């Protein structure tokens, strides 16, 4: 994939969307992870490349105690490197209050507690977008899309520059940015992207130990998970036209041989169980523009 082309399209399409809808501000919650940091780089370049539009990029880090020191430090680097305005808003007190309220009738679970945090951040970001004439930036990638790895009415937002990329491609784009676009190792933008590239990906909500792979496919990589999803989804799409379920079965057999039946079923079960979440999603730059 030509990541220069990919990045230029992301920047141009985001600027065009802002202009078409008379929006001036991009609002982004910075987690310190690679997705939000790459999205921050897109927003930064929108401001930089279109000065006549007077766009503004506001970044906010909204940690709770489940966010690690490394994540908070990475988020701080990204805010300082890319944002027009930025600040930290700790939501731990608000989270504890809402958690206690929600638990008056039913006990919470680790997943539901993580959802509370995501939805509190959503309230904060959308209020900020409302008062600044802006939109909230979405940071979910194609892997997260197909795994349902997000919170409805939480970390799903308005406009998604990176939504057409698989997770391993987000890593490749990030690497392109800090090696080709901002190669000076003293540049804060290089430092922010490199920190996000190196950090272990998590949901920031303390749902599961071991990072994202601890929830999805322990012992495997994003490249492998992306291959499982992409192979299955392509086979399913082909079988719809030919009505041959054998194509799906053959694809699953090949995946089982490559990655193990337990891992493949774990990934595909999560994909199937999250289908309902993909009915209404934010506007994303389509992958077809890159290919």
PDB file of C-alpha atoms in Angstrom:
ATOM      1  CA  UNK A   1       0.000   0.000   0.000  1.00  0.00           C
ATOM      2  CA  UNK A   2       1.204   3.524  -0.852  1.00  0.00           C
ATOM      3  CA  UNK A   3       1.039   5.160   2.578  1.00  0.00           C
ATOM      4  CA  UNK A   4       1.907   8.602   1.247  1.00  0.00           C
ATOM      5  CA  UNK A   5      -1.189   8.387  -0.947  1.00  0.00           C
ATOM      6  CA  UNK A   6      -3.230   7.033   1.965  1.00  0.00           C
ATOM      7  CA  UNK A   7      -2.204   9.858   4.288  1.00  0.00           C
ATOM      8  CA  UNK A   8      -2.726  12.586   1.684  1.00  0.00           C
ATOM      9  CA  UNK A   9      -6.228  11.267   0.958  1.00  0.00           C
ATOM     10  CA  UNK A  10      -7.073  11.170   4.668  1.00  0.00           C
ATOM     11  CA  UNK A  11      -6.017  14.787   5.091  1.00  0.00           C
ATOM     12  CA  UNK A  12      -7.756  16.052   1.950  1.00  0.00           C
ATOM     13  CA  UNK A  13     -11.005  14.151   2.564  1.00  0.00           C
ATOM     14  CA  UNK A  14     -11.195  15.318   6.175  1.00  0.00           C
ATOM     15  CA  UNK A  15     -10.652  18.939   5.156  1.00  0.00           C
ATOM     16  CA  UNK A  16     -13.290  18.624   2.421  1.00  0.00           C
ATOM     17  CA  UNK A  17     -15.819  17.160   4.843  1.00  0.00           C
ATOM     18  CA  UNK A  18     -15.239  19.986   7.318  1.00  0.00           C
ATOM     19  CA  UNK A  19     -15.633  22.570   4.590  1.00  0.00           C
ATOM     20  CA  UNK A  20     -18.737  20.984   3.041  1.00  0.00           C
ATOM     21  CA  UNK A  21     -20.500  20.938   6.410  1.00  0.00           C
ATOM     22  CA  UNK A  22     -19.325  24.362   7.598  1.00  0.00           C
ATOM     23  CA  UNK A  23     -17.383  22.918  10.526  1.00  0.00           C
ATOM     24  CA  UNK A  24     -14.303  24.561  11.987  1.00  0.00           C
ATOM     25  CA  UNK A  25     -13.095  22.330  14.811  1.00  0.00           C
ATOM     26  CA  UNK A  26     -11.911  18.744  15.052  1.00  0.00           C
ATOM     27  CA  UNK A  27     -12.370  17.270  18.542  1.00  0.00           C
ATOM     28  CA  UNK A  28     -10.383  14.195  19.513  1.00  0.00           C
ATOM     29  CA  UNK A  29     -10.019  12.159  22.682  1.00  0.00           C
ATOM     30  CA  UNK A  30      -6.347  11.199  22.948  1.00  0.00           C
ATOM     31  CA  UNK A  31      -5.790   7.806  24.607  1.00  0.00           C
ATOM     32  CA  UNK A  32      -2.082   7.494  23.879  1.00  0.00           C
ATOM     33  CA  UNK A  33      -2.724   4.544  21.580  1.00  0.00           C
ATOM     34  CA  UNK A  34      -1.685   4.282  17.963  1.00  0.00           C
ATOM     35  CA  UNK A  35      -5.146   4.890  16.474  1.00  0.00           C
ATOM     36  CA  UNK A  36      -5.802   8.194  18.201  1.00  0.00           C
ATOM     37  CA  UNK A  37      -2.221   9.345  17.638  1.00  0.00           C
ATOM     38  CA  UNK A  38      -2.349   8.662  13.894  1.00  0.00           C
ATOM     39  CA  UNK A  39      -5.731  10.395  13.752  1.00  0.00           C
ATOM     40  CA  UNK A  40      -4.147  13.332  15.575  1.00  0.00           C
ATOM     41  CA  UNK A  41      -1.484  13.503  12.861  1.00  0.00           C
ATOM     42  CA  UNK A  42      -4.232  13.667  10.220  1.00  0.00           C
ATOM     43  CA  UNK A  43      -5.966  16.512  12.078  1.00  0.00           C
ATOM     44  CA  UNK A  44      -2.667  18.333  12.508  1.00  0.00           C
ATOM     45  CA  UNK A  45      -1.990  18.200   8.777  1.00  0.00           C
ATOM     46  CA  UNK A  46      -5.521  19.429   7.991  1.00  0.00           C
ATOM     47  CA  UNK A  47      -4.817  22.553  10.041  1.00  0.00           C
ATOM     48  CA  UNK A  48      -1.330  22.898   8.546  1.00  0.00           C
ATOM     49  CA  UNK A  49      -2.216  22.359   4.877  1.00  0.00           C
ATOM     50  CA  UNK A  50      -5.396  24.463   4.796  1.00  0.00           C
ATOM     51  CA  UNK A  51      -4.524  27.641   6.749  1.00  0.00           C
ATOM     52  CA  UNK A  52      -7.049  29.708   4.801  1.00  0.00           C
ATOM     53  CA  UNK A  53      -9.861  27.635   6.324  1.00  0.00           C
ATOM     54  CA  UNK A  54      -8.785  28.498   9.882  1.00  0.00           C
ATOM     55  CA  UNK A  55      -9.532  24.989  11.127  1.00  0.00           C
ATOM     56  CA  UNK A  56      -8.805  24.198  14.771  1.00  0.00           C
ATOM     57  CA  UNK A  57      -7.814  20.887  16.334  1.00  0.00           C
ATOM     58  CA  UNK A  58      -8.637  20.381  20.030  1.00  0.00           C
ATOM     59  CA  UNK A  59      -7.296  17.290  21.766  1.00  0.00           C
ATOM     60  CA  UNK A  60      -8.286  16.116  25.225  1.00  0.00           C
ATOM     61  CA  UNK A  61      -6.854  13.281  27.301  1.00  0.00           C
ATOM     62  CA  UNK A  62      -9.512  11.855  29.640  1.00  0.00           C
ATOM     63  CA  UNK A  63      -7.809   9.238  31.801  1.00  0.00           C
ATOM     64  CA  UNK A  64      -9.148   7.105  34.616  1.00  0.00           C
ATOM     65  CA  UNK A  65      -7.048   5.003  36.966  1.00  0.00           C
ATOM     66  CA  UNK A  66      -7.139   2.093  34.496  1.00  0.00           C
ATOM     67  CA  UNK A  67      -4.997   4.089  32.067  1.00  0.00           C
ATOM     68  CA  UNK A  68      -1.326   3.278  32.445  1.00  0.00           C
ATOM     69  CA  UNK A  69       1.479   5.777  32.976  1.00  0.00           C
ATOM     70  CA  UNK A  70       2.786   4.867  29.509  1.00  0.00           C
ATOM     71  CA  UNK A  71      -0.597   5.577  27.913  1.00  0.00           C
ATOM     72  CA  UNK A  72      -0.946   8.920  29.666  1.00  0.00           C
ATOM     73  CA  UNK A  73       2.599   9.891  28.713  1.00  0.00           C
ATOM     74  CA  UNK A  74       1.977   8.916  25.090  1.00  0.00           C
ATOM     75  CA  UNK A  75      -1.268  10.906  25.041  1.00  0.00           C
ATOM     76  CA  UNK A  76       0.565  13.930  26.422  1.00  0.00           C
ATOM     77  CA  UNK A  77       3.193  13.665  23.683  1.00  0.00           C
ATOM     78  CA  UNK A  78       0.513  13.493  20.993  1.00  0.00           C
ATOM     79  CA  UNK A  79      -1.423  16.469  22.351  1.00  0.00           C
ATOM     80  CA  UNK A  80       1.646  18.683  22.567  1.00  0.00           C
ATOM     81  CA  UNK A  81       2.886  17.617  19.133  1.00  0.00           C
ATOM     82  CA  UNK A  82      -0.282  17.902  17.076  1.00  0.00           C
ATOM     83  CA  UNK A  83      -3.037  19.956  18.704  1.00  0.00           C
ATOM     84  CA  UNK A  84      -4.042  23.596  18.340  1.00  0.00           C
ATOM     85  CA  UNK A  85      -5.395  23.402  21.896  1.00  0.00           C
ATOM     86  CA  UNK A  86      -5.132  20.550  24.382  1.00  0.00           C
ATOM     87  CA  UNK A  87      -5.601  19.636  28.020  1.00  0.00           C
ATOM     88  CA  UNK A  88      -6.113  16.736  30.428  1.00  0.00           C
ATOM     89  CA  UNK A  89      -9.503  16.091  32.026  1.00  0.00           C
ATOM     90  CA  UNK A  90      -9.408  13.282  34.587  1.00  0.00           C
ATOM     91  CA  UNK A  91     -12.794  11.523  34.687  1.00  0.00           C
ATOM     92  CA  UNK A  92     -12.171   9.107  37.557  1.00  0.00           C
ATOM     93  CA  UNK A  93     -14.487  10.941  39.986  1.00  0.00           C
ATOM     94  CA  UNK A  94     -17.298  11.115  37.421  1.00  0.00           C
ATOM     95  CA  UNK A  95     -16.793   7.443  36.600  1.00  0.00           C
ATOM     96  CA  UNK A  96     -17.054   6.349  40.232  1.00  0.00           C
ATOM     97  CA  UNK A  97     -20.238   8.373  40.682  1.00  0.00           C
ATOM     98  CA  UNK A  98     -21.889   6.929  37.576  1.00  0.00           C
ATOM     99  CA  UNK A  99     -20.716   3.402  38.416  1.00  0.00           C
ATOM    100  CA  UNK A 100     -22.268   3.650  41.868  1.00  0.00           C
ATOM    101  CA  UNK A 101     -25.493   4.956  40.339  1.00  0.00           C
ATOM    102  CA  UNK A 102     -25.635   2.138  37.780  1.00  0.00           C
ATOM    103  CA  UNK A 103     -24.998  -0.521  40.432  1.00  0.00           C
ATOM    104  CA  UNK A 104     -27.992   0.406  42.599  1.00  0.00           C
ATOM    105  CA  UNK A 105     -30.115  -2.259  40.908  1.00  0.00           C
ATOM    106  CA  UNK A 106     -27.732  -4.566  39.032  1.00  0.00           C
ATOM    107  CA  UNK A 107     -24.047  -5.321  39.581  1.00  0.00           C
ATOM    108  CA  UNK A 108     -21.619  -4.125  36.934  1.00  0.00           C
ATOM    109  CA  UNK A 109     -19.093  -6.195  34.995  1.00  0.00           C
ATOM    110  CA  UNK A 110     -15.623  -5.292  33.696  1.00  0.00           C
ATOM    111  CA  UNK A 111     -17.117  -4.720  30.229  1.00  0.00           C
ATOM    112  CA  UNK A 112     -19.969  -2.550  31.500  1.00  0.00           C
ATOM    113  CA  UNK A 113     -17.544  -0.534  33.617  1.00  0.00           C
ATOM    114  CA  UNK A 114     -15.405   0.083  30.539  1.00  0.00           C
ATOM    115  CA  UNK A 115     -18.508   1.179  28.648  1.00  0.00           C
ATOM    116  CA  UNK A 116     -19.313   3.727  31.363  1.00  0.00           C
ATOM    117  CA  UNK A 117     -15.878   5.299  30.890  1.00  0.00           C
ATOM    118  CA  UNK A 118     -16.239   5.403  27.117  1.00  0.00           C
ATOM    119  CA  UNK A 119     -19.674   7.020  27.330  1.00  0.00           C
ATOM    120  CA  UNK A 120     -18.515   9.641  29.828  1.00  0.00           C
ATOM    121  CA  UNK A 121     -15.774  10.599  27.392  1.00  0.00           C
ATOM    122  CA  UNK A 122     -18.387  10.801  24.648  1.00  0.00           C
ATOM    123  CA  UNK A 123     -20.463  13.273  26.687  1.00  0.00           C
ATOM    124  CA  UNK A 124     -17.441  15.472  27.254  1.00  0.00           C
ATOM    125  CA  UNK A 125     -16.262  15.428  23.629  1.00  0.00           C
ATOM    126  CA  UNK A 126     -19.682  16.056  22.108  1.00  0.00           C
ATOM    127  CA  UNK A 127     -20.318  18.959  24.440  1.00  0.00           C
ATOM    128  CA  UNK A 128     -16.989  20.416  23.342  1.00  0.00           C
ATOM    129  CA  UNK A 129     -17.872  19.906  19.669  1.00  0.00           C
ATOM    130  CA  UNK A 130     -21.213  21.603  20.212  1.00  0.00           C
ATOM    131  CA  UNK A 131     -19.782  24.761  21.766  1.00  0.00           C
ATOM    132  CA  UNK A 132     -16.898  25.077  19.277  1.00  0.00           C
ATOM    133  CA  UNK A 133     -18.742  24.397  16.019  1.00  0.00           C
ATOM    134  CA  UNK A 134     -16.948  21.139  15.396  1.00  0.00           C
ATOM    135  CA  UNK A 135     -17.148  17.385  15.016  1.00  0.00           C
ATOM    136  CA  UNK A 136     -15.798  14.517  17.089  1.00  0.00           C
ATOM    137  CA  UNK A 137     -13.152  12.422  15.369  1.00  0.00           C
ATOM    138  CA  UNK A 138     -13.583   8.639  15.360  1.00  0.00           C
ATOM    139  CA  UNK A 139     -10.486   6.440  15.699  1.00  0.00           C
ATOM    140  CA  UNK A 140     -11.738   2.891  15.105  1.00  0.00           C
ATOM    141  CA  UNK A 141      -9.957   0.861  12.429  1.00  0.00           C
ATOM    142  CA  UNK A 142     -11.268  -1.887  10.158  1.00  0.00           C
ATOM    143  CA  UNK A 143     -10.179  -4.662  12.541  1.00  0.00           C
ATOM    144  CA  UNK A 144     -12.099  -3.081  15.418  1.00  0.00           C
ATOM    145  CA  UNK A 145     -15.051  -2.551  13.079  1.00  0.00           C
ATOM    146  CA  UNK A 146     -15.316  -6.243  12.267  1.00  0.00           C
ATOM    147  CA  UNK A 147     -14.712  -7.356  15.859  1.00  0.00           C
ATOM    148  CA  UNK A 148     -17.164  -4.941  17.458  1.00  0.00           C
ATOM    149  CA  UNK A 149     -14.251  -3.629  19.483  1.00  0.00           C
ATOM    150  CA  UNK A 150     -15.886  -0.366  20.470  1.00  0.00           C
ATOM    151  CA  UNK A 151     -18.680   0.998  22.676  1.00  0.00           C
ATOM    152  CA  UNK A 152     -22.007   2.002  21.123  1.00  0.00           C
ATOM    153  CA  UNK A 153     -22.670   5.655  22.011  1.00  0.00           C
ATOM    154  CA  UNK A 154     -19.162   5.738  23.450  1.00  0.00           C
ATOM    155  CA  UNK A 155     -16.001   5.822  21.384  1.00  0.00           C
ATOM    156  CA  UNK A 156     -17.920   5.826  18.089  1.00  0.00           C
ATOM    157  CA  UNK A 157     -17.919   9.381  16.779  1.00  0.00           C
ATOM    158  CA  UNK A 158     -18.727  11.489  13.691  1.00  0.00           C
ATOM    159  CA  UNK A 159     -15.927  11.144  11.160  1.00  0.00           C
ATOM    160  CA  UNK A 160     -13.302   8.432  10.827  1.00  0.00           C
ATOM    161  CA  UNK A 161     -10.152   9.017   8.726  1.00  0.00           C
ATOM    162  CA  UNK A 162      -8.549   5.624   9.479  1.00  0.00           C
ATOM    163  CA  UNK A 163     -11.674   3.466   9.261  1.00  0.00           C
ATOM    164  CA  UNK A 164     -10.613   1.882   5.950  1.00  0.00           C
ATOM    165  CA  UNK A 165      -7.365   0.448   7.329  1.00  0.00           C
ATOM    166  CA  UNK A 166      -6.783  -2.851   9.077  1.00  0.00           C
ATOM    167  CA  UNK A 167      -4.987  -2.523  12.402  1.00  0.00           C
ATOM    168  CA  UNK A 168      -1.660  -3.763  11.049  1.00  0.00           C
ATOM    169  CA  UNK A 169      -1.956  -1.152   8.288  1.00  0.00           C
ATOM    170  CA  UNK A 170      -2.427   1.575  10.909  1.00  0.00           C
ATOM    171  CA  UNK A 171       0.930   0.452  12.297  1.00  0.00           C
ATOM    172  CA  UNK A 172       2.473   0.684   8.827  1.00  0.00           C
ATOM    173  CA  UNK A 173       1.011   4.165   8.317  1.00  0.00           C
ATOM    174  CA  UNK A 174       2.344   5.257  11.693  1.00  0.00           C
ATOM    175  CA  UNK A 175       5.793   3.930  10.796  1.00  0.00           C
ATOM    176  CA  UNK A 176       5.674   5.787   7.478  1.00  0.00           C
ATOM    177  CA  UNK A 177       4.824   9.005   9.299  1.00  0.00           C
ATOM    178  CA  UNK A 178       7.684   8.924  11.793  1.00  0.00           C
ATOM    179  CA  UNK A 179      10.230   7.695   9.251  1.00  0.00           C
ATOM    180  CA  UNK A 180       9.246   9.727   6.176  1.00  0.00           C
ATOM    181  CA  UNK A 181       7.035  12.680   7.136  1.00  0.00           C
ATOM    182  CA  UNK A 182       8.531  13.607  10.522  1.00  0.00           C
ATOM    183  CA  UNK A 183      11.930  11.839  10.459  1.00  0.00           C
ATOM    184  CA  UNK A 184      13.754  14.209  12.835  1.00  0.00           C
ATOM    185  CA  UNK A 185      14.035  12.281  16.095  1.00  0.00           C
ATOM    186  CA  UNK A 186      13.994  15.563  18.025  1.00  0.00           C
ATOM    187  CA  UNK A 187      10.674  16.542  16.445  1.00  0.00           C
ATOM    188  CA  UNK A 188       7.817  16.197  18.982  1.00  0.00           C
ATOM    189  CA  UNK A 189       5.714  14.661  16.204  1.00  0.00           C
ATOM    190  CA  UNK A 190       8.281  11.919  15.662  1.00  0.00           C
ATOM    191  CA  UNK A 191       8.403  11.250  19.411  1.00  0.00           C
ATOM    192  CA  UNK A 192       4.611  11.088  19.706  1.00  0.00           C
ATOM    193  CA  UNK A 193       4.174   8.658  16.818  1.00  0.00           C
ATOM    194  CA  UNK A 194       7.111   6.483  17.883  1.00  0.00           C
ATOM    195  CA  UNK A 195       5.737   6.273  21.453  1.00  0.00           C
ATOM    196  CA  UNK A 196       2.314   5.227  20.171  1.00  0.00           C
ATOM    197  CA  UNK A 197       3.894   2.698  17.812  1.00  0.00           C
ATOM    198  CA  UNK A 198       5.856   1.077  20.633  1.00  0.00           C
ATOM    199  CA  UNK A 199       3.168   0.997  23.332  1.00  0.00           C
ATOM    200  CA  UNK A 200       1.149  -2.172  24.008  1.00  0.00           C
ATOM    201  CA  UNK A 201      -2.371  -1.577  22.642  1.00  0.00           C
ATOM    202  CA  UNK A 202      -5.188  -1.722  25.219  1.00  0.00           C
ATOM    203  CA  UNK A 203      -8.736  -0.420  25.452  1.00  0.00           C
ATOM    204  CA  UNK A 204      -7.666   1.918  28.278  1.00  0.00           C
ATOM    205  CA  UNK A 205     -10.616   0.712  30.337  1.00  0.00           C
ATOM    206  CA  UNK A 206      -9.056  -2.177  32.219  1.00  0.00           C
ATOM    207  CA  UNK A 207     -11.413  -4.725  30.696  1.00  0.00           C
ATOM    208  CA  UNK A 208      -8.804  -7.445  30.186  1.00  0.00           C
ATOM    209  CA  UNK A 209      -5.180  -8.088  31.040  1.00  0.00           C
ATOM    210  CA  UNK A 210      -2.645  -8.583  28.279  1.00  0.00           C
ATOM    211  CA  UNK A 211      -3.704  -5.720  26.041  1.00  0.00           C
ATOM    212  CA  UNK A 212      -6.025  -5.971  23.054  1.00  0.00           C
ATOM    213  CA  UNK A 213      -4.644  -9.343  21.984  1.00  0.00           C
ATOM    214  CA  UNK A 214      -5.481 -10.648  25.449  1.00  0.00           C
ATOM    215  CA  UNK A 215      -9.138 -10.145  24.565  1.00  0.00           C
ATOM    216  CA  UNK A 216      -9.027 -11.073  20.904  1.00  0.00           C
ATOM    217  CA  UNK A 217      -6.440 -13.778  20.220  1.00  0.00           C
ATOM    218  CA  UNK A 218      -3.859 -14.435  22.930  1.00  0.00           C
ATOM    219  CA  UNK A 219      -0.454 -15.288  21.532  1.00  0.00           C
ATOM    220  CA  UNK A 220      -1.199 -13.951  18.063  1.00  0.00           C
ATOM    221  CA  UNK A 221      -0.564 -10.737  16.154  1.00  0.00           C
ATOM    222  CA  UNK A 222      -2.784  -8.174  14.480  1.00  0.00           C
ATOM    223  CA  UNK A 223      -1.521  -9.342  11.087  1.00  0.00           C
ATOM    224  CA  UNK A 224      -2.829 -12.812  11.877  1.00  0.00           C
ATOM    225  CA  UNK A 225      -6.166 -11.590  13.214  1.00  0.00           C
ATOM    226  CA  UNK A 226      -6.572  -9.341  10.170  1.00  0.00           C
ATOM    227  CA  UNK A 227      -5.871 -12.292   7.879  1.00  0.00           C
ATOM    228  CA  UNK A 228      -8.508 -14.402   9.653  1.00  0.00           C
ATOM    229  CA  UNK A 229     -11.114 -11.662   9.353  1.00  0.00           C
ATOM    230  CA  UNK A 230     -10.288 -10.654   5.800  1.00  0.00           C
ATOM    231  CA  UNK A 231     -10.226 -14.252   4.531  1.00  0.00           C
ATOM    232  CA  UNK A 232     -13.540 -15.099   6.197  1.00  0.00           C
ATOM    233  CA  UNK A 233     -15.280 -11.891   5.113  1.00  0.00           C
ATOM    234  CA  UNK A 234     -14.167 -12.303   1.492  1.00  0.00           C
ATOM    235  CA  UNK A 235     -15.340 -15.913   1.464  1.00  0.00           C
ATOM    236  CA  UNK A 236     -18.686 -14.910   2.965  1.00  0.00           C
ATOM    237  CA  UNK A 237     -19.133 -12.181   0.354  1.00  0.00           C
ATOM    238  CA  UNK A 238     -18.363 -14.603  -2.484  1.00  0.00           C
ATOM    239  CA  UNK A 239     -20.716 -17.245  -1.092  1.00  0.00           C
ATOM    240  CA  UNK A 240     -23.600 -14.748  -1.102  1.00  0.00           C
ATOM    241  CA  UNK A 241     -23.327 -14.473  -4.862  1.00  0.00           C
ATOM    242  CA  UNK A 242     -22.788 -18.155  -5.525  1.00  0.00           C
ATOM    243  CA  UNK A 243     -24.816 -19.610  -2.624  1.00  0.00           C
ATOM    244  CA  UNK A 244     -21.948 -21.968  -1.931  1.00  0.00           C
ATOM    245  CA  UNK A 245     -21.331 -22.330   1.784  1.00  0.00           C
ATOM    246  CA  UNK A 246     -18.474 -24.619   0.832  1.00  0.00           C
ATOM    247  CA  UNK A 247     -16.368 -21.519   0.125  1.00  0.00           C
ATOM    248  CA  UNK A 248     -16.743 -20.427   3.743  1.00  0.00           C
ATOM    249  CA  UNK A 249     -16.008 -23.925   5.026  1.00  0.00           C
ATOM    250  CA  UNK A 250     -12.890 -24.186   2.869  1.00  0.00           C
ATOM    251  CA  UNK A 251     -11.685 -20.784   4.039  1.00  0.00           C
ATOM    252  CA  UNK A 252     -12.192 -21.722   7.694  1.00  0.00           C
ATOM    253  CA  UNK A 253     -10.332 -25.002   7.196  1.00  0.00           C
ATOM    254  CA  UNK A 254      -7.358 -23.132   5.722  1.00  0.00           C
ATOM    255  CA  UNK A 255      -7.406 -20.682   8.626  1.00  0.00           C
ATOM    256  CA  UNK A 256      -7.646 -23.483  11.180  1.00  0.00           C
ATOM    257  CA  UNK A 257      -4.572 -25.112   9.668  1.00  0.00           C
ATOM    258  CA  UNK A 258      -2.650 -21.845   9.784  1.00  0.00           C
ATOM    259  CA  UNK A 259      -3.662 -20.452  13.192  1.00  0.00           C
ATOM    260  CA  UNK A 260      -5.459 -23.190  15.106  1.00  0.00           C
ATOM    261  CA  UNK A 261      -9.182 -23.886  15.302  1.00  0.00           C
ATOM    262  CA  UNK A 262      -9.580 -22.374  18.781  1.00  0.00           C
ATOM    263  CA  UNK A 263      -8.095 -19.025  17.762  1.00  0.00           C
ATOM    264  CA  UNK A 264     -10.052 -18.866  14.521  1.00  0.00           C
ATOM    265  CA  UNK A 265     -13.347 -19.669  16.255  1.00  0.00           C
ATOM    266  CA  UNK A 266     -12.623 -17.088  18.978  1.00  0.00           C
ATOM    267  CA  UNK A 267     -12.089 -14.353  16.382  1.00  0.00           C
ATOM    268  CA  UNK A 268     -15.030 -15.352  14.191  1.00  0.00           C
ATOM    269  CA  UNK A 269     -17.377 -15.742  17.148  1.00  0.00           C
ATOM    270  CA  UNK A 270     -16.576 -12.201  18.219  1.00  0.00           C
ATOM    271  CA  UNK A 271     -17.170 -11.051  14.644  1.00  0.00           C
ATOM    272  CA  UNK A 272     -20.548 -12.780  14.446  1.00  0.00           C
ATOM    273  CA  UNK A 273     -21.686 -11.651  17.892  1.00  0.00           C
ATOM    274  CA  UNK A 274     -20.988  -8.005  17.108  1.00  0.00           C
ATOM    275  CA  UNK A 275     -22.947  -7.849  13.849  1.00  0.00           C
ATOM    276  CA  UNK A 276     -25.695  -5.779  15.485  1.00  0.00           C
ATOM    277  CA  UNK A 277     -23.156  -3.069  16.308  1.00  0.00           C
ATOM    278  CA  UNK A 278     -22.321  -2.471  12.651  1.00  0.00           C
ATOM    279  CA  UNK A 279     -25.824  -1.352  11.656  1.00  0.00           C
ATOM    280  CA  UNK A 280     -25.129   2.343  12.281  1.00  0.00           C
ATOM    281  CA  UNK A 281     -21.598   3.644  12.086  1.00  0.00           C
ATOM    282  CA  UNK A 282     -19.837   6.979  11.592  1.00  0.00           C
ATOM    283  CA  UNK A 283     -18.780   8.283   8.201  1.00  0.00           C
ATOM    284  CA  UNK A 284     -15.463   6.736   7.212  1.00  0.00           C
ATOM    285  CA  UNK A 285     -13.112   7.331   4.306  1.00  0.00           C
ATOM    286  CA  UNK A 286     -13.681   4.239   2.118  1.00  0.00           C
ATOM    287  CA  UNK A 287     -10.824   1.835   1.556  1.00  0.00           C
ATOM    288  CA  UNK A 288     -11.519   1.887  -2.183  1.00  0.00           C
ATOM    289  CA  UNK A 289      -9.913   5.327  -2.436  1.00  0.00           C
ATOM    290  CA  UNK A 290      -6.528   3.864  -1.507  1.00  0.00           C
ATOM    291  CA  UNK A 291      -6.557   0.867  -3.804  1.00  0.00           C
TER     292      UNK A 291
END
